[in-house]
Short mmCIF file of C-alpha atoms in Angstrom, two decimals:
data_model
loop_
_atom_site.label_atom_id
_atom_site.label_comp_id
_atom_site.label_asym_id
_atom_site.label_seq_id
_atom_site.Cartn_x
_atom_site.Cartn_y
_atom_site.Cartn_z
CA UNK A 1 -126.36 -33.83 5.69
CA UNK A 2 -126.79 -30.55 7.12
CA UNK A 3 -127.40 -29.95 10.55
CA UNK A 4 -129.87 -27.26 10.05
CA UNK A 5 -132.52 -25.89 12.15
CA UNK A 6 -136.21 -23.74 12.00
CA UNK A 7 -135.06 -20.63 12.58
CA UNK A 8 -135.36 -19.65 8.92
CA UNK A 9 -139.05 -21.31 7.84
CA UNK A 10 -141.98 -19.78 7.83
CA UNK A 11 -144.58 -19.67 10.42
CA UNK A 12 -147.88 -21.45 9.58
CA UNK A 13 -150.21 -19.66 7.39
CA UNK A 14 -153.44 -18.75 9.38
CA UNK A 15 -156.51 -21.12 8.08
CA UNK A 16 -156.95 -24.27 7.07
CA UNK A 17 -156.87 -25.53 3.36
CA UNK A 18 -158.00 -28.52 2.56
CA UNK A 19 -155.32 -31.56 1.18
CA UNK A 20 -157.17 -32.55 -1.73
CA UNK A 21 -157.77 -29.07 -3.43
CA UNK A 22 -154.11 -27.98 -2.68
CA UNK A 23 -152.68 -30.68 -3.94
CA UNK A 24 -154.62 -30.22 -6.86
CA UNK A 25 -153.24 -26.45 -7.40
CA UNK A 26 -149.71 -27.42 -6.32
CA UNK A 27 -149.88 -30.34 -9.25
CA UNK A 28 -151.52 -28.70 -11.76
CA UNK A 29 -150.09 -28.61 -15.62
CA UNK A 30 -146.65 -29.85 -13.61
CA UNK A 31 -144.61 -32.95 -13.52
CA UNK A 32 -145.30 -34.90 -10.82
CA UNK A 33 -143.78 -38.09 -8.69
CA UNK A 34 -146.36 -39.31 -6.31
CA UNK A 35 -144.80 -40.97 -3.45
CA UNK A 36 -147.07 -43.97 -1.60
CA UNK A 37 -149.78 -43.89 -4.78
CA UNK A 38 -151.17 -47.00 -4.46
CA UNK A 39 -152.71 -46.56 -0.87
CA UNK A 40 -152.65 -50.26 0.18
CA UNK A 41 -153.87 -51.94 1.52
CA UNK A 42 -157.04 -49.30 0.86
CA UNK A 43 -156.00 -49.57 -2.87
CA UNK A 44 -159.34 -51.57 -3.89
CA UNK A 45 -161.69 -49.47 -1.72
CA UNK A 46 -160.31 -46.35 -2.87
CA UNK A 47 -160.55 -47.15 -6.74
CA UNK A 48 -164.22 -47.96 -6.41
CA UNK A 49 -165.29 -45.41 -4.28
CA UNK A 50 -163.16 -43.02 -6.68
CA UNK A 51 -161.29 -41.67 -3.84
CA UNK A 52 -157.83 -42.41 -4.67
CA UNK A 53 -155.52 -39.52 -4.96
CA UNK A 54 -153.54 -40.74 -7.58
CA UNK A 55 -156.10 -41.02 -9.97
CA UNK A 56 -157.28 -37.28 -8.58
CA UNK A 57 -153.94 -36.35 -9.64
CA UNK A 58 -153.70 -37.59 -12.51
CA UNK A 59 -156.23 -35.21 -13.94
CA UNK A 60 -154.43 -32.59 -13.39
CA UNK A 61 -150.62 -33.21 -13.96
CA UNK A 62 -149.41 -32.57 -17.07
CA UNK A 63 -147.51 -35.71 -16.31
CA UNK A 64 -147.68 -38.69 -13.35
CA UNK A 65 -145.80 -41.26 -12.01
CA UNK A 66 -146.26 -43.23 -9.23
CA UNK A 67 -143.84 -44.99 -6.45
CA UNK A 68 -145.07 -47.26 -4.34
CA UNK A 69 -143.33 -50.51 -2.20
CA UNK A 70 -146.08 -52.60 -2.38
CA UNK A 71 -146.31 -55.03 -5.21
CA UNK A 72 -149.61 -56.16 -4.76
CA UNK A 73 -150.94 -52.10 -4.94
CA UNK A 74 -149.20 -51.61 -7.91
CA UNK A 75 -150.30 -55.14 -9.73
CA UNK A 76 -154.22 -53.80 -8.66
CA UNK A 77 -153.68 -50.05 -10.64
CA UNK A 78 -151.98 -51.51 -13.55
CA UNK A 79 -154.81 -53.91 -13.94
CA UNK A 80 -156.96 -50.82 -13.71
CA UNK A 81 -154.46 -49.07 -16.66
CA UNK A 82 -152.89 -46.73 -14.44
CA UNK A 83 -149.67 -46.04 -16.08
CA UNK A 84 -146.01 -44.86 -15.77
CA UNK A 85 -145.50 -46.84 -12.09
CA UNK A 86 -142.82 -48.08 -10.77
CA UNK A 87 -141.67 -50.25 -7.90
CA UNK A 88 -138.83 -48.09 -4.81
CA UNK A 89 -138.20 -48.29 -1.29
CA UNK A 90 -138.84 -44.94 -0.35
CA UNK A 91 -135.74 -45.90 2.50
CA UNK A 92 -133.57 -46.86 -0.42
CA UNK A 93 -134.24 -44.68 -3.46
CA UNK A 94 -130.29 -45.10 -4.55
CA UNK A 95 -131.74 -48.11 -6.11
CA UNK A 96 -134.68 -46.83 -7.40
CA UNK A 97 -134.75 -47.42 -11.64
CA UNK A 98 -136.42 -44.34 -12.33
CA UNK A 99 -134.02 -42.32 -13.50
CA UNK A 100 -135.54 -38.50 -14.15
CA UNK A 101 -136.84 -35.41 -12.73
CA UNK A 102 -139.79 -33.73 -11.83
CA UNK A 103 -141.14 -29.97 -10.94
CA UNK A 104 -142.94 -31.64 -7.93
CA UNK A 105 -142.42 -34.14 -5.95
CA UNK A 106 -145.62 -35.65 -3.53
CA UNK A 107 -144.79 -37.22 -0.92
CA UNK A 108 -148.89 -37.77 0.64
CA UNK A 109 -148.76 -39.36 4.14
CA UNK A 110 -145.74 -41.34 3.99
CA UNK A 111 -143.63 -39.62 6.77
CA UNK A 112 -145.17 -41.36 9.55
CA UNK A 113 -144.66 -44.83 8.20
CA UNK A 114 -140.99 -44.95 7.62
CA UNK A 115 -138.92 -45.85 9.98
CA UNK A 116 -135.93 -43.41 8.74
CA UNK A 117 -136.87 -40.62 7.34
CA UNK A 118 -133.73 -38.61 6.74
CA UNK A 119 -132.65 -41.60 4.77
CA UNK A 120 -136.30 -40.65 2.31
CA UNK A 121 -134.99 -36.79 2.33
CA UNK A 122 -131.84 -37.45 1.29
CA UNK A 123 -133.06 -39.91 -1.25
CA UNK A 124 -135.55 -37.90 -2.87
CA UNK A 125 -133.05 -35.37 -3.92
CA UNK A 126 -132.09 -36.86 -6.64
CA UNK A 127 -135.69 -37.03 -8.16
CA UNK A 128 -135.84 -32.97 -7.94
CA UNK A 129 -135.91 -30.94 -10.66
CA UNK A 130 -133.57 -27.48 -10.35
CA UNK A 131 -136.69 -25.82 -9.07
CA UNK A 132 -138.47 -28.30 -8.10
CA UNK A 133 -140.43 -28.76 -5.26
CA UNK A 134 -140.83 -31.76 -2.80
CA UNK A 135 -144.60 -31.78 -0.58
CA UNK A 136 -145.00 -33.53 2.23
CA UNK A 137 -148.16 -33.75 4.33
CA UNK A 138 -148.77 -35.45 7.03
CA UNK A 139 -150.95 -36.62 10.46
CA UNK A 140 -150.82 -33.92 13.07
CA UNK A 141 -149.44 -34.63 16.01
CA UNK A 142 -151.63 -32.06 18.05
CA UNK A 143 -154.65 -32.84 15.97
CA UNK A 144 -157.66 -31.91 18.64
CA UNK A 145 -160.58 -34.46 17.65
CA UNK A 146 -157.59 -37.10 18.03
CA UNK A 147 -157.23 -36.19 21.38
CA UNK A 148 -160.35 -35.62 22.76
CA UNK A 149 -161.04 -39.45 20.94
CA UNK A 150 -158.44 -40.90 23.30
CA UNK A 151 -159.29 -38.80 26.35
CA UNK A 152 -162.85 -40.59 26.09
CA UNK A 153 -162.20 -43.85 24.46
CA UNK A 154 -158.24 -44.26 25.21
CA UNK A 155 -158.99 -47.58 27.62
CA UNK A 156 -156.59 -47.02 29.72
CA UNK A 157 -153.80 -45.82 26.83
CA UNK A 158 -153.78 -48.43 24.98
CA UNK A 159 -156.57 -47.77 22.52
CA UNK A 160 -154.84 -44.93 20.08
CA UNK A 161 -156.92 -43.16 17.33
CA UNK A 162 -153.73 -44.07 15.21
CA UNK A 163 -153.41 -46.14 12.05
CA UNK A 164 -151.66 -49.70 12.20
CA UNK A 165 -148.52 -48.73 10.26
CA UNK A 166 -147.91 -45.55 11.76
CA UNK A 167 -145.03 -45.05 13.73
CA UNK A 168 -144.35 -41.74 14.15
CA UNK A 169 -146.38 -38.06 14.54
CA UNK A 170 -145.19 -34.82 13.83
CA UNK A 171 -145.81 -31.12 14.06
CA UNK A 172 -145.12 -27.85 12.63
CA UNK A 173 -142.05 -27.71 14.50
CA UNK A 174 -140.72 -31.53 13.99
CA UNK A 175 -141.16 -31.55 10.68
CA UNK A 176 -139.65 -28.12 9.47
CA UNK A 177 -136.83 -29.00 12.15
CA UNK A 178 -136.40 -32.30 10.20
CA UNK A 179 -136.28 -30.65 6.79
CA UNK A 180 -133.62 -28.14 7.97
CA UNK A 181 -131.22 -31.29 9.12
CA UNK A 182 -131.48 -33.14 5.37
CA UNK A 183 -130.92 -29.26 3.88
CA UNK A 184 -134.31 -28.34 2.69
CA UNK A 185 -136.10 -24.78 2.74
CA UNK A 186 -139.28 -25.07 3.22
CA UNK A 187 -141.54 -21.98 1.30
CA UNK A 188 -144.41 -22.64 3.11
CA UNK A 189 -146.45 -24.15 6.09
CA UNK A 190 -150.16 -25.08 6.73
CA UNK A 191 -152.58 -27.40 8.23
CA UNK A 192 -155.57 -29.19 6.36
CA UNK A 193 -158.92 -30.47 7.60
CA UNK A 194 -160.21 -33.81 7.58
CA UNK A 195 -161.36 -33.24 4.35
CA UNK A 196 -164.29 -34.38 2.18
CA UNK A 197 -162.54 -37.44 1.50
CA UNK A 198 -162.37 -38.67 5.33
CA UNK A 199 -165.81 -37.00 6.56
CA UNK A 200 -168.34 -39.37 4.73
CA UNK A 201 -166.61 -42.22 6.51
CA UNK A 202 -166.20 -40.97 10.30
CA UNK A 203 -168.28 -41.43 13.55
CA UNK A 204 -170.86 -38.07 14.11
CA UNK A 205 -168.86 -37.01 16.78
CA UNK A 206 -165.72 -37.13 15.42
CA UNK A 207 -167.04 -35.10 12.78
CA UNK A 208 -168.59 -32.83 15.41
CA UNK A 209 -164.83 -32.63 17.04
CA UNK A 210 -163.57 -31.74 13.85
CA UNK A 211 -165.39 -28.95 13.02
CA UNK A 212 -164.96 -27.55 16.64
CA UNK A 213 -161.17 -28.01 16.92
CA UNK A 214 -160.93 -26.28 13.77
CA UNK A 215 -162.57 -23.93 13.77
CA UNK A 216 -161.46 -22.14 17.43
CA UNK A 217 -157.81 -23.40 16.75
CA UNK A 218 -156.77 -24.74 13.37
CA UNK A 219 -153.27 -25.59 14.18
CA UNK A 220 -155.33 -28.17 16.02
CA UNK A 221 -156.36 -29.66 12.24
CA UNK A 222 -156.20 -32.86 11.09
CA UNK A 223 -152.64 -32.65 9.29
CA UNK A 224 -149.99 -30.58 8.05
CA UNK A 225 -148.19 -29.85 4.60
CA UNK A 226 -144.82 -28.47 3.95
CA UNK A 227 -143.89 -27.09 0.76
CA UNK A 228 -139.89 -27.06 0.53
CA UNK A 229 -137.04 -26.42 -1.86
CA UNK A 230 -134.01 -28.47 -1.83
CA UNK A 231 -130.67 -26.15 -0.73
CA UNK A 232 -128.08 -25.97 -2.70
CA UNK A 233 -124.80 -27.32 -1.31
CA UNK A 234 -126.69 -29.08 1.05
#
């Protein structure tokens, strides 16, 4: 591992894309390895609302797989003939059976779940293609509308705007600090919006905060994405 740190990655770029369309460009005509595609335990929801990301993907890929952990999420998308998945512990990808490469590798809100992350980075490696590219996005851990939702509804501190599984945030600074350590470059930096795919389903006024936050500050946005290269020697 290297014991790297952010002097040499980018600042953010200035404005906000959002996750859905720049995954889209980033995965287009490309092979791709979609990390966390099933979305449980949202994985029924998601396929008949026609929100799930995988399937988004899959249109335009020139070729998909998905990895996921959870059995049950991948027994519900093969049943819906989603093919080329396969079962990994994104903690233990030495004994992951898929055995190839890929120009991209996706790795959509998964950071703040895992418990060790440097043992994913290092893992992933081996799934890279010579130039590919691994993406990571992720909750922001100075997201604004988050904030001002537990300033006014926080009970106390123990009420967090913050998914069940979560156990981690992380920032523009975290996260390119942690890619430097496992010996990745990353190319680029940004922050997304809530997105299209979020905003149907939130309270008014966290859709208000949203658009405020944004707007005046956007490295106040709902998440970030990283774009990296994998360093040679590393």
């Amino acid at each position: 591992m290297t014991r790297g740190n952010t002097l040499g990655a980018p600042a953010p770029e200035r404005g906000l894309v959002q996750r859905l369309e720049f995954l889209d460009g980033i995965c287009r005509g490309r092979t791709v390895l979609h990390f966390g595609c099933t979305n449980w335990p949202y994985t029924r929801t998601m396929l008949e609302s026609g929100g799930l990301l995988h399937l988004r993907l899959a249109k335009s890929a020139r070729e998909l797989w998905g990895l996921d952990s959870d059995p049950e999420g991948l027994r519900t998308l093969e049943a819906h003939g989603v093919p080329n998945l396969v079962r990994g512990d994104a903690e233990n990808l030495a004994s992951c059976p898929l055995d190839r490469t890929f120009e991209v590798v996706l790795a959509g809100e998964i950071l703040e779940h895992l418990s060790n992350p440097g043992l994913f980075l290092r893992g992933v490696r081996r799934f890279l293609a010579p130039e590919g590219r691994l993406v990571l996005t992720t909750v922001n851990a100075y997201c604004g509308f988050r904030f001002a939702q537990y300033f006014f509804r926080g009970r106390g501190g123990t009420a967090e705007p913050v998914h069940p599984d979560h156990v981690a945030y992380y920032s523009y600074r975290t996260v390119t600090h942690l890619l430097a350590r496992e010996g990745y470059a990353v190319e680029s930096f940004r922050f997304y919006d809530l997105g299209d795919e979020h905003i149907p389903f939130v309270p008014r006024r966290i859709r208000v905060a949203n658009r405020v936050f944004s707007r005046l500050a956007p490295w106040t946005a709902d998440g970030v994405i990283a774009v990296c290269r994998a360093q040679e020697g590393a």
